N, CA, C and O atoms as a DFTB+ gen file, in Angstrom:
316 C
 N C O
     1  1       5.335     -16.405      -8.696
     2  2       5.541     -16.376      -7.268
     3  2       5.831     -17.806      -6.823
     4  3       5.231     -18.757      -7.324
     5  1       6.736     -17.941      -5.897
     6  2       7.168     -19.264      -5.456
     7  2       6.213     -19.880      -4.438
     8  3       5.417     -19.187      -3.802
     9  1       6.315     -21.187      -4.304
    10  2       5.609     -21.941      -3.269
    11  2       4.091     -21.828      -3.348
    12  3       3.416     -21.958      -2.327
    13  1       3.549     -21.594      -4.510
    14  2       2.109     -21.587      -4.673
    15  2       1.394     -20.378      -4.107
    16  3       0.169     -20.387      -3.983
    17  1       2.124     -19.353      -3.767
    18  2       1.507     -18.144      -3.233
    19  2       0.888     -17.357      -4.379
    20  3       1.536     -17.137      -5.402
    21  1      -0.368     -16.930      -4.213
    22  2      -1.054     -16.177      -5.256
    23  2      -1.166     -14.695      -4.944
    24  3      -1.552     -13.905      -5.805
    25  1      -0.827     -14.308      -3.705
    26  2      -0.985     -12.924      -3.274
    27  2       0.247     -12.499      -2.475
    28  3       0.730     -13.237      -1.617
    29  1       0.740     -11.312      -2.768
    30  2       1.798     -10.748      -1.934
    31  2       1.589      -9.246      -1.817
    32  3       0.954      -8.619      -2.664
    33  1       2.141      -8.685      -0.744
    34  2       1.996      -7.269      -0.436
    35  2       3.314      -6.784       0.128
    36  3       3.911      -7.448       0.976
    37  1       3.775      -5.631      -0.333
    38  2       4.997      -5.048       0.208
    39  2       4.793      -3.558       0.424
    40  3       4.002      -2.911      -0.263
    41  1       5.527      -3.031       1.395
    42  2       5.493      -1.594       1.661
    43  2       6.898      -1.104       1.928
    44  3       7.753      -1.848       2.409
    45  1       7.125       0.140       1.616
    46  2       8.348       0.822       1.988
    47  2       8.009       2.300       2.069
    48  3       7.122       2.786       1.368
    49  1       8.715       3.000       2.922
    50  2       8.407       4.421       3.022
    51  2       9.144       5.097       4.146
    52  3      10.076       4.547       4.731
    53  1       8.705       6.307       4.436
    54  2       9.341       7.146       5.432
    55  2       8.277       7.541       6.451
    56  3       7.473       8.441       6.209
    57  1       8.284       6.855       7.597
    58  2       7.287       7.116       8.631
    59  2       7.734       8.214       9.584
    60  3       6.928       8.709      10.373
    61  1       9.000       8.603       9.527
    62  2       9.493       9.677      10.371
    63  2       9.921       9.196      11.738
    64  3       9.900       7.992      11.993
    65  1      10.294      10.062      12.595
    66  2      10.150      11.508      12.452
    67  2      11.219      12.146      11.560
    68  3      11.069      13.293      11.138
    69  1      12.302      11.405      11.269
    70  2      13.325      11.959      10.392
    71  2      13.435      11.074       9.157
    72  3      12.712      10.087       9.019
    73  1      14.345      11.440       8.263
    74  2      14.585      10.635       7.079
    75  2      13.940      11.159       5.815
    76  3      14.222      10.664       4.723
    77  1      13.079      12.154       5.945
    78  2      12.419      12.701       4.766
    79  2      13.297      13.691       4.021
    80  3      14.309      14.159       4.543
    81  1      12.903      13.999       2.813
    82  2      13.580      14.998       1.987
    83  2      12.503      15.753       1.203
    84  3      11.320      15.425       1.290
    85  1      12.914      16.752       0.450
    86  2      11.953      17.494      -0.364
    87  2      11.293      16.576      -1.398
    88  3      10.103      16.707      -1.685
    89  1      12.072      15.653      -1.948
    90  2      11.547      14.738      -2.959
    91  2      10.700      13.624      -2.349
    92  3       9.737      13.161      -2.960
    93  1      11.065      13.196      -1.137
    94  2      10.347      12.124      -0.447
    95  2      10.126      12.544       0.997
    96  3      10.897      12.167       1.879
    97  1       9.077      13.324       1.245
    98  2       8.849      13.812       2.609
    99  2       8.371      12.702       3.546
   100  3       7.886      11.660       3.103
   101  1       8.517      12.947       4.840
   102  2       7.960      12.031       5.831
   103  2       6.480      11.834       5.514
   104  3       5.761      12.796       5.242
   105  1       6.040      10.596       5.552
   106  2       4.660      10.260       5.213
   107  2       4.512       9.629       3.845
   108  3       3.424       9.171       3.494
   109  1       5.589       9.593       3.059
   110  2       5.559       8.954       1.747
   111  2       5.645       7.441       1.942
   112  3       6.574       6.942       2.577
   113  1       4.680       6.725       1.397
   114  2       4.678       5.266       1.514
   115  2       4.340       4.673       0.143
   116  3       3.371       5.074      -0.501
   117  1       5.160       3.708      -0.288
   118  2       4.940       3.011      -1.552
   119  2       4.473       1.585      -1.263
   120  3       4.970       0.925      -0.350
   121  1       3.525       1.136      -2.046
   122  2       2.910      -0.172      -1.855
   123  2       3.057      -0.985      -3.135
   124  3       2.930      -0.455      -4.239
   125  1       3.324      -2.264      -2.976
   126  2       3.351      -3.194      -4.096
   127  2       2.421      -4.348      -3.800
   128  3       2.419      -4.885      -2.692
   129  1       1.637      -4.729      -4.780
   130  2       0.708      -5.838      -4.641
   131  2       0.913      -6.767      -5.838
   132  3       1.136      -6.309      -6.959
   133  1       0.838      -8.051      -5.595
   134  2       0.851      -9.020      -6.695
   135  2      -0.278     -10.008      -6.427
   136  3      -0.293     -10.712      -5.417
   137  1      -1.204     -10.037      -7.348
   138  2      -2.379     -10.893      -7.210
   139  2      -2.518     -11.711      -8.489
   140  3      -2.687     -11.155      -9.575
   141  1      -2.447     -13.029      -8.355
   142  2      -2.597     -13.949      -9.491
   143  2      -1.701     -13.564     -10.666
   144  3      -2.131     -13.585     -11.820
   145  1      -0.460     -13.214     -10.361
   146  2       0.532     -12.939     -11.395
   147  2       0.529     -11.529     -11.949
   148  3       1.310     -11.232     -12.853
   149  1      -0.314     -10.656     -11.445
   150  2      -0.374      -9.267     -11.921
   151  2       0.112      -8.354     -10.800
   152  3      -0.312      -8.480      -9.651
   153  1       1.007      -7.434     -11.151
   154  2       1.582      -6.513     -10.172
   155  2       0.889      -5.161     -10.248
   156  3       0.636      -4.635     -11.333
   157  1       0.586      -4.608      -9.078
   158  2      -0.037      -3.290      -8.937
   159  2       0.808      -2.478      -7.960
   160  3       1.363      -3.028      -7.009
   161  1       0.905      -1.183      -8.193
   162  2       1.648      -0.324      -7.271
   163  2       0.843       0.942      -6.971
   164  3       0.030       1.401      -7.773
   165  1       1.104       1.478      -5.797
   166  2       0.499       2.746      -5.369
   167  2       1.516       3.483      -4.517
   168  3       2.317       2.861      -3.819
   169  1       1.486       4.803      -4.573
   170  2       2.250       5.646      -3.658
   171  2       1.272       6.596      -3.001
   172  3       0.456       7.231      -3.670
   173  1       1.362       6.689      -1.678
   174  2       0.468       7.547      -0.911
   175  2       1.291       8.470      -0.016
   176  3       2.455       8.199       0.282
   177  1       0.670       9.547       0.398
   178  2       1.291      10.513       1.301
   179  2       0.363      10.698       2.496
   180  3      -0.772      11.149       2.348
   181  1       0.857      10.345       3.682
   182  2       0.056      10.405       4.902
   183  2       0.613      11.460       5.848
   184  3       1.825      11.663       5.920
   185  1      -0.274      12.127       6.569
   186  2       0.116      13.088       7.595
   187  2       0.061      12.406       8.953
   188  3      -0.634      11.406       9.133
   189  1       0.804      12.961       9.908
   190  2       0.749      12.471      11.275
   191  2       2.120      12.126      11.805
   192  3       3.137      12.318      11.139
   193  1       2.123      11.607      13.033
   194  2       3.386      11.168      13.621
   195  2       3.695       9.760      13.125
   196  3       2.927       9.183      12.356
   197  1       4.822       9.212      13.568
   198  2       5.267       7.905      13.088
   199  2       4.189       6.828      13.285
   200  3       3.894       6.066      12.365
   201  1       3.615       6.772      14.467
   202  2       2.599       5.760      14.762
   203  2       1.374       5.936      13.869
   204  3       0.831       4.952      13.365
   205  1       0.933       7.174      13.670
   206  2      -0.237       7.433      12.829
   207  2       0.029       7.068      11.372
   208  3      -0.839       6.502      10.707
   209  1       1.213       7.385      10.875
   210  2       1.568       7.056       9.483
   211  2       1.595       5.542       9.299
   212  3       1.104       5.032       8.293
   213  1       2.161       4.829      10.253
   214  2       2.198       3.367      10.163
   215  2       0.785       2.781      10.186
   216  3       0.491       1.857       9.428
   217  1      -0.080       3.299      11.036
   218  2      -1.472       2.830      11.109
   219  2      -2.216       3.114       9.810
   220  3      -2.905       2.242       9.280
   221  1      -2.075       4.338       9.296
   222  2      -2.744       4.703       8.038
   223  2      -2.230       3.848       6.885
   224  3      -3.000       3.461       6.007
   225  1      -0.936       3.553       6.884
   226  2      -0.346       2.715       5.833
   227  2      -0.904       1.299       5.882
   228  3      -1.236       0.716       4.850
   229  1      -1.003       0.758       7.080
   230  2      -1.558      -0.588       7.245
   231  2      -3.011      -0.635       6.799
   232  3      -3.412      -1.550       6.079
   233  1      -3.796       0.337       7.217
   234  2      -5.204       0.398       6.814
   235  2      -5.332       0.497       5.297
   236  3      -6.148      -0.193       4.687
   237  1      -4.515       1.364       4.694
   238  2      -4.561       1.540       3.243
   239  2      -4.202       0.234       2.538
   240  3      -4.897      -0.185       1.612
   241  1      -3.119      -0.408       2.974
   242  2      -2.649      -1.630       2.316
   243  2      -3.701      -2.732       2.369
   244  3      -3.964      -3.393       1.364
   245  1      -4.301      -2.929       3.537
   246  2      -5.298      -3.990       3.665
   247  2      -6.564      -3.673       2.881
   248  3      -7.163      -4.572       2.291
   249  1      -6.979      -2.417       2.867
   250  2      -8.146      -2.031       2.075
   251  2      -7.866      -2.208       0.582
   252  3      -8.704      -2.736      -0.148
   253  1      -6.705      -1.774       0.135
   254  2      -6.361      -1.914      -1.281
   255  2      -6.300      -3.380      -1.683
   256  3      -6.786      -3.755      -2.749
   257  1      -5.705      -4.207      -0.835
   258  2      -5.637      -5.635      -1.131
   259  2      -7.042      -6.240      -1.183
   260  3      -7.336      -7.056      -2.056
   261  1      -7.893      -5.847      -0.263
   262  2      -9.292      -6.309      -0.285
   263  2      -9.951      -5.957      -1.625
   264  3     -10.625      -6.795      -2.223
   265  1      -9.759      -4.733      -2.089
   266  2     -10.362      -4.313      -3.358
   267  2      -9.832      -5.150      -4.517
   268  3     -10.597      -5.552      -5.394
   269  1      -8.532      -5.412      -4.524
   270  2      -7.957      -6.232      -5.597
   271  2      -8.505      -7.653      -5.553
   272  3      -8.846      -8.223      -6.590
   273  1      -8.591      -8.226      -4.357
   274  2      -9.110      -9.588      -4.238
   275  2     -10.597      -9.665      -4.570
   276  3     -11.101     -10.729      -4.932
   277  1     -11.292      -8.547      -4.449
   278  2     -12.717      -8.472      -4.792
   279  2     -12.941      -8.113      -6.250
   280  3     -14.083      -7.974      -6.689
   281  1     -11.858      -7.961      -7.007
   282  2     -11.923      -7.550      -8.414
   283  2     -12.589      -6.192      -8.586
   284  3     -13.210      -5.931      -9.616
   285  1     -12.464      -5.327      -7.588
   286  2     -13.033      -3.975      -7.665
   287  2     -11.934      -3.008      -8.098
   288  3     -11.469      -2.180      -7.315
   289  1     -11.531      -3.132      -9.368
   290  2     -10.401      -2.358      -9.879
   291  2     -10.715      -0.876     -10.001
   292  3      -9.817      -0.043      -9.878
   293  1     -11.971      -0.536     -10.240
   294  2     -12.343       0.884     -10.291
   295  2     -12.100       1.537      -8.938
   296  3     -11.538       2.630      -8.868
   297  1     -12.517       0.877      -7.866
   298  2     -12.298       1.429      -6.524
   299  2     -10.819       1.465      -6.188
   300  3     -10.346       2.427      -5.583
   301  1     -10.065       0.410      -6.578
   302  2      -8.616       0.397      -6.333
   303  2      -7.942       1.540      -7.061
   304  3      -7.098       2.231      -6.490
   305  1      -8.301       1.745      -8.308
   306  2      -7.687       2.819      -9.103
   307  2      -8.050       4.200      -8.568
   308  3      -7.305       5.158      -8.776
   309  1      -9.180       4.311      -7.883
   310  2      -9.605       5.598      -7.320
   311  2      -8.887       5.940      -6.021
   312  3      -8.961       7.077      -5.553
   313  1      -8.191       4.964      -5.432
   314  2      -7.481       5.236      -4.181
   315  2      -6.378       6.260      -4.379
   316  3      -5.679       6.606      -3.426
């Protein structure tokens, strides 16, 4: 990672109300984390309207990052 950054987080997904498909329905959100040179990924499926999906995605991302920074890999893997 450039510029001395040890942590990064990325998200992409379909918050709706349109844009979903059978393969990737509205509420599908993919997360990427990189902590101290190790990459982790998760895909989650959230219900709700656009605002609710965005809120749930943000909550999930920050909680998952907290678990990784706390070295709680069992809890992260259970998400």
